[in-house]
Coordinates of C-alpha atoms and ligand atoms in Angstrom, one line a residue:
X75 CA 0.0 0.0 -0.1
X76 CA 1.4 3.4 -1.0
X77 CA 2.0 5.8 1.9
X78 CA -0.4 8.8 2.1
X79 CA 1.1 12.3 1.8
X80 CA 0.3 14.2 5.0
X81 CA -0.7 17.8 5.4
X82 CA -1.9 19.8 8.3
X83 CA -3.1 23.1 9.6
X84 CA -1.0 24.4 12.5
X85 CA -2.3 27.0 15.0
X86 CA -3.2 27.7 18.5
X87 CA -6.0 27.2 19.3
X88 CA -6.8 24.8 16.4
X89 CA -9.7 22.6 17.4
X90 CA -12.2 25.0 15.8
X91 CA -10.5 24.9 12.4
X92 CA -12.5 24.0 9.4
X93 CA -9.5 23.3 7.2
X94 CA -9.4 19.5 7.9
X95 CA -13.0 19.2 6.8
X96 CA -12.4 21.4 3.7
X97 CA -9.1 19.6 2.6
X98 CA -10.6 16.2 3.2
X99 CA -13.6 17.0 1.0
X100 CA -11.1 18.4 -1.7
X101 CA -8.9 15.2 -1.5
X102 CA -12.0 12.9 -1.8
X103 CA -13.3 14.9 -4.8
X104 CA -10.0 14.9 -6.7
X105 CA -9.1 11.3 -5.7
X106 CA -5.7 12.4 -4.1
X107 CA -3.9 10.0 -1.7
X108 CA -3.4 12.4 1.2
X109 CA -4.4 13.0 4.8
X110 CA -5.0 16.3 6.4
X111 CA -4.7 16.9 10.2
X112 CA -5.0 19.7 12.8
X113 CA -1.7 20.4 14.6
X114 CA -1.7 22.2 17.9
X115 CA 1.7 24.0 18.5
X116 CA 2.8 25.6 21.7
X117 CA 2.9 29.4 21.1
X118 CA 6.6 29.6 21.7
X119 CA 7.5 26.4 19.7
X120 CA 6.3 27.1 16.2
X121 CA 9.6 26.3 14.5
X122 CA 10.1 23.2 16.4
X123 CA 6.6 21.9 15.6
X124 CA 7.1 22.6 12.0
X125 CA 10.5 20.8 12.0
X126 CA 9.0 17.8 13.7
X127 CA 6.2 17.7 11.2
X128 CA 8.7 17.9 8.3
X129 CA 10.8 15.2 9.8
X130 CA 7.8 12.8 10.0
X131 CA 7.4 13.3 6.2
X132 CA 4.9 16.1 6.2
X133 CA 4.5 17.6 2.7
X134 CA 2.9 21.0 3.6
X135 CA 1.1 23.1 6.1
X136 CA -1.5 25.8 6.4
X137 CA -0.6 28.3 9.1
X138 CA -3.2 30.2 11.1
X139 CA -3.5 32.3 14.1
X140 CA -1.1 33.3 15.8
X141 CA 1.7 32.0 13.5
X142 CA 1.4 33.7 10.2
X143 CA 4.2 36.2 10.8
X144 CA 6.5 33.7 12.3
X145 CA 5.9 31.4 9.3
X146 CA 7.0 34.4 7.1
X147 CA 10.3 34.4 8.9
X148 CA 10.6 30.6 8.8
X149 CA 10.2 30.2 5.1
X150 CA 13.4 29.7 3.0
X151 CA 11.7 30.9 -0.2
X152 CA 8.7 33.2 -0.6
X153 CA 6.2 33.9 -3.4
X154 CA 5.8 37.6 -4.3
X155 CA 2.4 37.7 -2.7
X156 CA 3.8 36.3 0.6
X157 CA 6.6 38.7 0.4
X158 CA 4.4 41.7 0.0
X159 CA 1.9 40.4 2.6
X160 CA 4.8 39.9 5.0
X161 CA 2.7 36.9 6.2
X162 CA 2.5 33.2 5.2
X163 CA -0.5 31.0 5.4
X164 CA 1.0 28.1 3.4
X165 CA 4.1 26.0 3.4
X166 CA 5.2 23.6 0.8
X167 CA 8.1 21.4 1.8
X168 CA 10.6 20.3 -0.9
X169 CA 13.7 18.6 0.6
X170 CA 15.2 21.2 2.8
X171 CA 13.3 24.1 1.0
X172 CA 10.3 25.6 2.7
X173 CA 8.3 27.6 0.3
X174 CA 6.1 30.2 1.9
X175 CA 3.0 31.4 0.2
X176 CA 0.0 33.5 1.1
X177 CA -3.2 32.4 -0.5
X178 CA -5.7 34.6 1.4
X179 CA -5.9 37.4 -1.1
X180 CA -6.2 35.1 -4.0
X181 CA -9.0 33.4 -2.1
X182 CA -10.8 36.6 -1.5
X183 CA -10.4 37.7 -5.1
X184 CA -11.8 34.4 -6.3
X185 CA -14.7 34.5 -4.0
X186 CA -15.7 38.0 -5.2
X187 CA -15.1 37.4 -8.8
X188 CA -16.0 33.9 -9.4
X189 CA -18.5 32.9 -6.7
X190 CA -20.2 36.3 -6.3
X191 CA -19.8 37.3 -10.0
X192 CA -18.5 40.8 -9.2
X193 CA -15.5 42.0 -11.3
X194 CA -12.9 44.1 -9.6
X195 CA -11.6 45.6 -12.9
X196 CA -12.2 49.4 -12.9
X197 CA -14.1 49.4 -9.7
X198 CA -13.8 51.6 -6.7
X199 CA -12.7 49.5 -3.7
X200 CA -12.6 50.4 -0.1
X201 CA -10.5 48.3 2.1
X202 CA -11.2 48.7 5.8
X203 CA -8.3 47.8 8.2
X204 CA -4.4 48.0 8.0
X205 CA -3.4 44.9 10.0
X206 CA -2.2 41.6 8.7
X207 CA -5.5 40.6 7.2
X208 CA -5.7 43.8 5.2
X209 CA -2.0 43.7 4.0
X210 CA -2.5 40.0 2.9
X211 CA -5.1 41.0 0.3
X212 CA -3.8 44.3 -1.2
X213 CA -1.6 42.9 -3.9
X214 CA -4.1 40.4 -5.3
X215 CA -6.7 43.2 -5.3
X216 CA -4.4 45.6 -7.2
X217 CA -3.5 42.9 -9.8
X218 CA -7.2 43.0 -10.8
X219 CA -7.0 46.6 -11.8
X220 CA -9.5 48.4 -9.7
X221 CA -9.9 52.1 -10.6
X222 CA -8.9 53.1 -7.0
X223 CA -8.1 51.2 -3.9
X224 CA -8.9 53.2 -0.7
X225 CA -7.4 51.9 2.5
X226 CA -9.3 53.2 5.6
X227 CA -8.2 52.5 9.1
X228 CA -9.0 53.6 12.7
X229 CA -5.4 54.7 13.0
X230 CA -4.9 56.5 9.7
X231 CA -1.0 56.4 9.9
X232 CA -1.1 52.6 9.4
X233 CA -3.2 52.9 6.2
X234 CA -0.8 55.5 5.0
X235 CA 2.2 53.1 5.5
X236 CA 0.4 50.5 3.4
X237 CA -0.4 53.0 0.8
X238 CA 3.4 53.8 0.6
X239 CA 4.4 50.1 0.5
X240 CA 2.1 49.3 -2.4
X241 CA 2.2 52.5 -4.3
X242 CA 4.0 51.0 -7.2
X243 CA 1.3 48.5 -7.9
X244 CA -1.8 50.8 -8.4
X245 CA -3.8 53.9 -7.6
X246 CA -4.2 53.9 -3.8
X247 CA -5.5 56.5 -1.4
X248 CA -5.6 56.1 2.4
X249 CA -7.0 57.8 5.5
X250 CA -9.3 57.4 8.5
X251 CA -12.8 56.1 7.9
X252 CA -14.5 59.5 8.2
X253 CA -12.2 61.0 5.5
X254 CA -14.3 59.0 2.9
X255 CA -17.5 60.6 4.0
X256 CA -19.6 61.7 0.9
X257 CA -17.9 59.1 -1.3
X258 CA -19.3 55.7 -2.3
X259 CA -17.6 52.4 -3.4
X260 CA -18.5 49.4 -5.5
X261 CA -16.9 47.0 -3.1
X262 CA -16.4 47.6 0.5
X263 CA -14.2 44.9 2.3
X264 CA -14.0 44.7 6.1
X265 CA -10.6 43.4 7.0
X266 CA -10.6 44.9 10.5
X267 CA -10.8 42.5 13.4
X268 CA -13.8 44.5 14.8
X269 CA -16.3 41.8 14.0
X270 CA -14.4 39.4 16.2
X271 CA -15.6 41.5 19.1
X272 CA -18.9 42.3 17.7
X273 CA -17.8 45.8 17.2
X274 CA -18.5 48.1 14.3
X275 CA -15.8 50.5 12.9
X276 CA -17.1 54.2 12.8
X277 CA -18.0 54.3 9.1
X278 CA -19.7 57.0 7.1
X279 CA -23.1 55.6 5.9
X280 CA -22.6 57.3 2.5
X281 CA -19.9 54.8 1.4
X282 CA -22.7 52.2 0.3
X283 CA -24.7 52.5 -2.8
X284 CA -27.5 50.2 -4.1
X285 CA -25.1 48.3 -6.3
X286 CA -22.4 48.1 -3.7
X287 CA -21.0 44.7 -2.4
X288 CA -20.3 44.7 1.3
X289 CA -17.8 41.9 2.2
X290 CA -16.8 40.9 5.6
X291 CA -13.7 38.7 5.8
X292 CA -15.2 37.3 9.1
X293 CA -18.1 34.8 9.2
X294 CA -20.3 33.3 11.9
X295 CA -23.8 32.1 12.7
X296 CA -25.2 35.6 12.3
X297 CA -24.5 38.4 10.0
X298 CA -21.7 40.6 11.4
X299 CA -22.5 44.1 12.6
X300 CA -20.7 45.5 9.6
X301 CA -23.0 43.5 7.2
X302 CA -26.1 44.6 9.1
X303 CA -25.0 48.3 9.0
X304 CA -24.1 48.0 5.2
X305 CA -27.6 46.6 4.6
X306 CA -29.3 49.2 6.7
X307 CA -27.4 51.9 4.6
X308 CA -28.3 50.6 1.2
X309 CA -25.7 48.1 0.2
X310 CA -27.3 45.8 -2.4
X311 CA -25.1 42.8 -2.0
X312 CA -23.7 41.2 1.2
X313 CA -21.2 38.4 1.7
X314 CA -19.2 37.0 4.6
X315 CA -15.8 35.4 4.5
X316 CA -16.9 31.7 4.3
X317 CA -16.3 31.7 0.6
X318 CA -12.8 33.2 1.1
X319 CA -12.0 30.5 3.6
X320 CA -12.8 27.8 1.2
X321 CA -11.1 29.5 -1.7
X322 CA -7.8 30.2 0.2
X323 CA -7.8 26.5 1.0
X324 CA -8.4 25.5 -2.7
X325 CA -5.5 27.8 -3.6
X326 CA -3.1 26.0 -1.1
X327 CA -4.4 22.7 -2.4
X328 CA -3.5 23.7 -5.9
X329 CA 0.0 24.7 -4.8
X330 CA 0.5 21.3 -3.2
X331 CA -1.2 18.9 -5.6
X332 CA -1.4 20.8 -8.9
X333 CA -5.2 20.3 -9.1
X334 CA -7.7 23.0 -8.5
X335 CA -10.8 21.5 -6.6
X336 CA -14.4 22.6 -7.1
X337 CA -15.5 24.8 -4.3
X338 CA -19.2 25.4 -4.6
X339 CA -20.3 22.3 -2.9
X340 CA -17.9 22.6 0.0
X341 CA -18.9 26.2 0.5
X342 CA -22.6 25.2 0.5
X343 CA -21.9 22.3 3.0
X344 CA -20.2 24.7 5.4
X345 CA -22.9 27.3 5.1
X346 CA -25.4 24.6 6.3
X347 CA -23.1 23.7 9.1
X348 CA -22.7 27.3 10.6
Ligands
ATR444 P1 -5.4 41.1 11.8 O1 -4.2 40.2 11.6 O2 -6.7 40.4 11.9 O3 -5.4 42.2 10.7 P2 -4.3 43.2 13.5 O4 -3.0 43.1 12.7 O5 -4.3 43.2 14.9 O6 -5.2 41.9 13.2 O7 -5.2 44.3 12.9 C1 -6.5 44.6 13.4 C2 -7.1 45.7 12.5 O8 -8.5 45.8 12.9 C3 -6.4 47.0 12.6 O9 -6.6 47.6 11.3 C4 -7.3 47.7 13.7 O10 -7.3 49.1 13.6 P3 -6.0 50.0 14.4 O11 -4.9 49.8 13.4 O12 -6.6 51.3 14.4 O13 -5.9 49.3 15.7 C5 -8.7 47.2 13.3 N1 -9.7 47.2 14.4 C6 -9.8 46.4 15.4 N2 -10.8 46.7 16.2 C7 -11.4 47.7 15.6 C8 -12.7 48.6 15.9 N3 -13.4 48.3 16.9 N4 -12.9 49.5 15.0 C9 -12.2 49.8 14.0 N5 -11.1 49.1 13.6 C10 -10.7 48.1 14.4

């Protein structure tokens, strides 16, 4: 019997992760001989946990909270999108080489363009937040040629730093949320961690229009406060981050196995489960 290739998601905590379910569904669908596990690492032993997994013959990892920055430092090689994100959510092991990639932004873009059918080309995009989650999606968004990318953050200086970092890749403006009062956008993406605490960034209601898509990178049982606010203020389309979760996984799977799994059924299955 041939040995199964082993992959895992590493984080702390990890019990809640949906990645094993998603990748197991992908493996079944594409008939890949592989197993996918959840790996709990002590917070101060990330590197050791990775090495031990590699030595056991592990082929690749997904990396989640709180290790994405450490993973960026651990990688021996980086893709351009991981380099620009300064964060890594996927490792592919090849002998002693650790390739670090970041599939979050590609997952978001695929969910918006393919699953939700909203093209980014020539659109006005507002990205809320300037932390790791926001930084991870900027390059993939800019590569889809929006007419403008506005980065808004509670602490405007951080948004300005991101603007400077990515200035060569497209038209970017930045500021505090209220600086965009009176303007509206085609796609408004919440990449702040506010929804985690059931909080709502102080947003001008004017940013939404009837054709706007409001997208929260978080997901949960109930619509987030951001999505409720967006609907109340006229956004015609709403989406949470469940599709992005599955799409970033599909992108990692593609990096490892060279096959792109179908995602629609897996997204539908997860939505029933939440
Ligand atoms: P992550 O990796 O999830 O991006 P992070 O790097 O800690 O986490 O960044 C959190 C982001 O959410 C920041 O943009 C933060 O704004 P500040 O830079 O001003 O701290 C934003 N954020 C968190 N809670 C928020 C709230 N209640 N209202 C507005 N923005 C919030």
